[in-house]
CSV table of C-alpha atoms in Angstrom, one decimal:
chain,number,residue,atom,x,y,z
A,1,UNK,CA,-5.5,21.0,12.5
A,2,UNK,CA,-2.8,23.7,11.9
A,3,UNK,CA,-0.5,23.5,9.4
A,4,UNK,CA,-2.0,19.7,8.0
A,5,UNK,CA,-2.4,19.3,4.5
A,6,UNK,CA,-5.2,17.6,2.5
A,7,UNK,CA,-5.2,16.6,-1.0
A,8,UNK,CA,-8.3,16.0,-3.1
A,9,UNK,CA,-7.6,14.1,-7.1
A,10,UNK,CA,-9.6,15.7,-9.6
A,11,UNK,CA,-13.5,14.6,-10.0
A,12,UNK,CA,-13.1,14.0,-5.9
A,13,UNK,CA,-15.9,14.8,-3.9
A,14,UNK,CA,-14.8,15.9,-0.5
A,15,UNK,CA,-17.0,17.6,2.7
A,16,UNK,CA,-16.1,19.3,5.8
A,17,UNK,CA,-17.3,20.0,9.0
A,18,UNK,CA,-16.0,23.2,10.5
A,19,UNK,CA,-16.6,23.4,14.5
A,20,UNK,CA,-14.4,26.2,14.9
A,21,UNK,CA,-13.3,29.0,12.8
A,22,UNK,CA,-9.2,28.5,11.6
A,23,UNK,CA,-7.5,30.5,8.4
A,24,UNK,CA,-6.9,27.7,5.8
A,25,UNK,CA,-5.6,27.8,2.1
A,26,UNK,CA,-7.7,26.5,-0.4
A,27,UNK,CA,-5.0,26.1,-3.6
A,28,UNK,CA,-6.6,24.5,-7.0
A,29,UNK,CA,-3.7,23.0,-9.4
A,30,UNK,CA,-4.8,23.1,-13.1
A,31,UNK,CA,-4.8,18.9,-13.9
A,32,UNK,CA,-2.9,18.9,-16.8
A,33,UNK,CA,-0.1,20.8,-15.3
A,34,UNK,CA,-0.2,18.3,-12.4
A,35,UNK,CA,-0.6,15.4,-14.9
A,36,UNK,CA,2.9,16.9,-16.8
A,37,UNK,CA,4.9,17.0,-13.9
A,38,UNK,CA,4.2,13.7,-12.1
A,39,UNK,CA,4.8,11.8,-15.3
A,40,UNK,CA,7.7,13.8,-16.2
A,41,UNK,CA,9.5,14.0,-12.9
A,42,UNK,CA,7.8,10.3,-11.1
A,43,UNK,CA,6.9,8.6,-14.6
A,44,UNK,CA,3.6,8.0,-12.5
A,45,UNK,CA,0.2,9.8,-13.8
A,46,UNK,CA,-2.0,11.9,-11.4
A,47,UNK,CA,-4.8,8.6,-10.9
A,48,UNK,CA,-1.7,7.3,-8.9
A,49,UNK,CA,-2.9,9.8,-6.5
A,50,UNK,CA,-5.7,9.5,-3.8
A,51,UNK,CA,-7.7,11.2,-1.2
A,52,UNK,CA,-5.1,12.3,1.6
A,53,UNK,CA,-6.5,13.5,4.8
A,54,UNK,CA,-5.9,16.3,6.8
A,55,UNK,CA,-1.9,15.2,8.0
A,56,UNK,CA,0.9,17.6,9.8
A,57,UNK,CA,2.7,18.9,6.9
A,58,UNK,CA,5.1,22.0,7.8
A,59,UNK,CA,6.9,22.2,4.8
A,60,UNK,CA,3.6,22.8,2.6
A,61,UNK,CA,1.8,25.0,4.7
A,62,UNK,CA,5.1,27.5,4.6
A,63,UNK,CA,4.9,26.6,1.1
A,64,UNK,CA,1.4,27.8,0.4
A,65,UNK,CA,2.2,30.6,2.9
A,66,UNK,CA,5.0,31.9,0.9
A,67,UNK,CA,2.5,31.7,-2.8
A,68,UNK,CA,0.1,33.7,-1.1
A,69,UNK,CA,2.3,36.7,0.5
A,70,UNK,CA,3.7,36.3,-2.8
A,71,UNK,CA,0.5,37.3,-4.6
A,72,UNK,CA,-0.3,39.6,-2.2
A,73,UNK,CA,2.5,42.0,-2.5
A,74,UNK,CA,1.5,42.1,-6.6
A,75,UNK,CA,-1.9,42.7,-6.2
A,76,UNK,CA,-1.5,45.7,-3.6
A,77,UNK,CA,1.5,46.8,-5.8
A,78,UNK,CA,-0.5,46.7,-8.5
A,79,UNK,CA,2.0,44.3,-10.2
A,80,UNK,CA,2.4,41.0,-12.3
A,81,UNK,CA,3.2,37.7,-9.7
A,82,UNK,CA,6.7,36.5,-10.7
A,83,UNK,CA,6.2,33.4,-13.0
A,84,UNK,CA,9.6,32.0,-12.2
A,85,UNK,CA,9.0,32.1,-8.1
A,86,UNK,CA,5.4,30.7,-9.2
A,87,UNK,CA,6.5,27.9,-11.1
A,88,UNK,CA,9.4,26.7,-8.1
A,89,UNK,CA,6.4,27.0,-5.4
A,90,UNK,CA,4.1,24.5,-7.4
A,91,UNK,CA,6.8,22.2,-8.3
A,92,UNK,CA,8.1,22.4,-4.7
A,93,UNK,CA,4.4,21.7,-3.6
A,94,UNK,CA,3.6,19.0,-6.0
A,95,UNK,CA,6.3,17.2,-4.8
A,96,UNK,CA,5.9,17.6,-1.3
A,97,UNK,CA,2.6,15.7,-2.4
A,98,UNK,CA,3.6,13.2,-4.2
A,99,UNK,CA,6.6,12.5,-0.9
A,100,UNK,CA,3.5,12.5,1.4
A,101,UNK,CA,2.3,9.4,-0.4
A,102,UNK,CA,5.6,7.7,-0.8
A,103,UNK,CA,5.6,7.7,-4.5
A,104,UNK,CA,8.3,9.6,-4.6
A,105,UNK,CA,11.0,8.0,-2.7
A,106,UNK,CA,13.2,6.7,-5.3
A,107,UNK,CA,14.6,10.5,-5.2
A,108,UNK,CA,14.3,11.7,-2.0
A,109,UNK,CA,17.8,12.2,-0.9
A,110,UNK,CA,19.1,11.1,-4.4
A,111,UNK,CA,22.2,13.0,-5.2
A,112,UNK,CA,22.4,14.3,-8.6
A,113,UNK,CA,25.7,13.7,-10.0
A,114,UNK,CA,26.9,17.4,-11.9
A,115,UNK,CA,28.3,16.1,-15.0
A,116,UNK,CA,24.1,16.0,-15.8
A,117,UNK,CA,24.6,19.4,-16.8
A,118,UNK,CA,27.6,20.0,-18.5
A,119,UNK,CA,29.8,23.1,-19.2
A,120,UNK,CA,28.9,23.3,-22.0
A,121,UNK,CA,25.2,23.3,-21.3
A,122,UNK,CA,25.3,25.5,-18.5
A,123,UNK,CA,26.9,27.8,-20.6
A,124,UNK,CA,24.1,28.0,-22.8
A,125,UNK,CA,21.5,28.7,-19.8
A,126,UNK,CA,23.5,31.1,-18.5
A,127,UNK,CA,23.8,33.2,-22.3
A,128,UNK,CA,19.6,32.2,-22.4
A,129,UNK,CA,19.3,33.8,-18.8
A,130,UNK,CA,21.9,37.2,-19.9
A,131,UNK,CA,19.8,37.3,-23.2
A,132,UNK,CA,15.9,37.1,-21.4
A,133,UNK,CA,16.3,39.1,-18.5
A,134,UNK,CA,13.9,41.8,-19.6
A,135,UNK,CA,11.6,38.7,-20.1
A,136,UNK,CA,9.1,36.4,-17.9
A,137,UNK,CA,11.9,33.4,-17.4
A,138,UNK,CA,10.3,29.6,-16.3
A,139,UNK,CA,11.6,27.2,-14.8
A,140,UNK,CA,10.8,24.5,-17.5
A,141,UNK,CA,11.9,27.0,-20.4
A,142,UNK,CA,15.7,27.1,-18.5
A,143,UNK,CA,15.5,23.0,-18.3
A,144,UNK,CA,14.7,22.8,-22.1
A,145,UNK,CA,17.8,25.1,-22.9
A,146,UNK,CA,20.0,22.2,-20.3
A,147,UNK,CA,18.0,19.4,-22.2
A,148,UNK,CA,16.8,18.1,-18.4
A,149,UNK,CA,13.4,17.8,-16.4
A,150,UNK,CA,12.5,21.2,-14.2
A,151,UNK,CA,13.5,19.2,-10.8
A,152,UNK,CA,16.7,17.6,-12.6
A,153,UNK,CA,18.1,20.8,-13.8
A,154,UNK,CA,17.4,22.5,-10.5
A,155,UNK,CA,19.4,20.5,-8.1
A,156,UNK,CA,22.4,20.3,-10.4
A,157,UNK,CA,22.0,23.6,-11.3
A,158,UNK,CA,22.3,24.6,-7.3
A,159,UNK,CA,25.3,21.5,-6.9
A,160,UNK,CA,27.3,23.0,-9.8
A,161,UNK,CA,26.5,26.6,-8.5
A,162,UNK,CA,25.6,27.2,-5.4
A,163,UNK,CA,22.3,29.0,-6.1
A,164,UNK,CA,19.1,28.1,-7.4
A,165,UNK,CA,18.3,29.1,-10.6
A,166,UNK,CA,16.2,31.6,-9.1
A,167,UNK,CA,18.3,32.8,-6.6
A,168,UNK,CA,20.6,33.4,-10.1
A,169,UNK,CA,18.3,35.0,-12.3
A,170,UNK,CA,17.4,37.3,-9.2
A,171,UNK,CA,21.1,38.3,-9.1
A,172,UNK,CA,21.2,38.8,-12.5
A,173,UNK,CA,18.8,41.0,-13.0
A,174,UNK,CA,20.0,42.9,-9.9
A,175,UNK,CA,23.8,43.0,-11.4
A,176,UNK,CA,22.3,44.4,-15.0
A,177,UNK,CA,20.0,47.2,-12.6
A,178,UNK,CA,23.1,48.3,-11.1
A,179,UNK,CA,24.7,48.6,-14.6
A,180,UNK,CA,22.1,50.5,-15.8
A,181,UNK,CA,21.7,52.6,-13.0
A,182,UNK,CA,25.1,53.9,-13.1
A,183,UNK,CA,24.7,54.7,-16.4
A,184,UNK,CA,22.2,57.4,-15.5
A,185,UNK,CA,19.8,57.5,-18.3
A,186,UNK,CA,16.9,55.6,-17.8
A,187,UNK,CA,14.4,56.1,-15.3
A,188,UNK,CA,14.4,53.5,-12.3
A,189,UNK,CA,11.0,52.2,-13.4
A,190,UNK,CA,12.2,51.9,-17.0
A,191,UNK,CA,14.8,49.8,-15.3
A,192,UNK,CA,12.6,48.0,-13.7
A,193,UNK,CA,11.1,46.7,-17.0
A,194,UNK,CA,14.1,46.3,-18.9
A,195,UNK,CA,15.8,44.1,-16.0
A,196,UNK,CA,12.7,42.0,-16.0
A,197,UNK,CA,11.2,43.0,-12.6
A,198,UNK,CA,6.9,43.6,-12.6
A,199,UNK,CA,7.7,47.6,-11.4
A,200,UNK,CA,9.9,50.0,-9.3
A,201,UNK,CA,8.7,48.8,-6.5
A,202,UNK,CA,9.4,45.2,-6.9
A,203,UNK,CA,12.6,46.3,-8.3
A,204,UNK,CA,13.3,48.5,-5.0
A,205,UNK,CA,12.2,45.6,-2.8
A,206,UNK,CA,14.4,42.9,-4.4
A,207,UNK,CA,17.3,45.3,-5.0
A,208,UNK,CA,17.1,46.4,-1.1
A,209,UNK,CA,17.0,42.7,0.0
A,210,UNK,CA,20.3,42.0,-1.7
A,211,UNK,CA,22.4,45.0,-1.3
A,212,UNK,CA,21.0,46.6,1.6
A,213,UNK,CA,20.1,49.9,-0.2
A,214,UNK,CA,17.6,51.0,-2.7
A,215,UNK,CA,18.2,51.9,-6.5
A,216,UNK,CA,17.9,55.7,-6.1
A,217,UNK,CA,20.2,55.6,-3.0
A,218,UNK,CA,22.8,53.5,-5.2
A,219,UNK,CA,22.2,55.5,-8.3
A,220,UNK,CA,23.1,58.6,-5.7
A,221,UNK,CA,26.2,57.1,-4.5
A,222,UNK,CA,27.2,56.2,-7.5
A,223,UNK,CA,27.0,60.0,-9.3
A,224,UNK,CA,28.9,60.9,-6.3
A,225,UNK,CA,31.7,58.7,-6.7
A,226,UNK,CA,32.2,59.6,-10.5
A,227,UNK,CA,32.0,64.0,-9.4
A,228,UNK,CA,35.0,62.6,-7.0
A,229,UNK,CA,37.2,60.8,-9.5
A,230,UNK,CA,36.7,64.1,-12.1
């Protein structure tokens, strides 16, 4: 069936009969991550879980979908997957699971009230995030500087400020490209690096995605708006 999802627990035997040939996604979640986020997040361990069969699930076949164009761009860029996009897709997907089988609905819907991340500590995130952006930034190690679980911090970190904490630390490192770039002595892949992107080209095709234009273009347009003003 297109678009269903199936889950298998670990040590499960399952077998399939295919009568006519369909694209699927096979994805294989390493147990002790799963194990740390269900009792984490659902206080429930991953035996909770059983065999689910093939059910309409929209959600985690865009899901998957978005993993694998994901890894796809990398590989033909010759690049490093982004760990941070990773980390939100698995979480995302495990508990799109975990909802499937109603173990889950305590929080569906729950509103998380802001005051769960303070000032204070989304203060210190935000310094963490300005000081690691030439680094690989998780989703867990940006939770541990707010002192909350991944999914916790994530909703209040989108209440309090309108963006995901991905969506920020894309804007961020977008913000500091255009910084350097205007400064006019580093190469653009250099910049790349430093700004915590896997290459130029996923540099050139994040930075087009948000301003509409590409880094040399804006490095252009910005040597010829300082030749005006001297």
């Amino acid at each position: 069936m297109a678009n269903s999802l199936a889950f298998i627990p670990p040590e499960g035997e399952f077998h399939v009969k295919v009568t006519n040939v369909m694209p699927g996604l096979i994805l294989e979640l390493e147990p002790n991550y799963w194990s740390e986020v269900l009792k984490q997040e659902f206080d429930l361990s991953l035996q909770t879980l059983d065999f689910l069969d093939y059910a309409q699930d929209l959600v985690s076949a865009e899901l998957g979908r978005a993993g694998i164009r994901l890894l796809m761009e990398d590989f033909r860029s010759g690049e490093r997957a982004d760990s941070l996009t990773l980390e939100v897709l698995s979480l995302a997907l495990i508990a799109r699971i975990a909802r499937r089988f109603q173990i889950a609905r305590h929080i569906t819907g729950a509103i998380v009230p802001a005051n769960a991340l303070s000032p204070q500590r989304l203060a210190r995130v935000k310094e963490y995030i300005e000081a690691n952006l030439s680094r690989s930034l998780s989703l867990a190690a940006l939770a541990d500087v707010a002192c909350l679980s991944a999914s916790h911090f994530g909703r209040t970190f989108k209440l309090i400020t309108g963006a995901s904490p991905l969506r920020y630390v894309i804007g961020r490192r977008v913000e500091r490209a255009k910084r350097l770039l205007i400064q006019h002595e580093r190469s653009i892949a250099q910049i790349a690096f430093d700004c915590g992107f896997s290459g130029q080209s996923h540099l050139t095709r994040t930075f087009h995605d948000i301003t509409g234009i590409t880094p040399a273009v804006f490095r252009k347009q910005a040597m010829a708006s300082s030749r005006r003003k001297s």
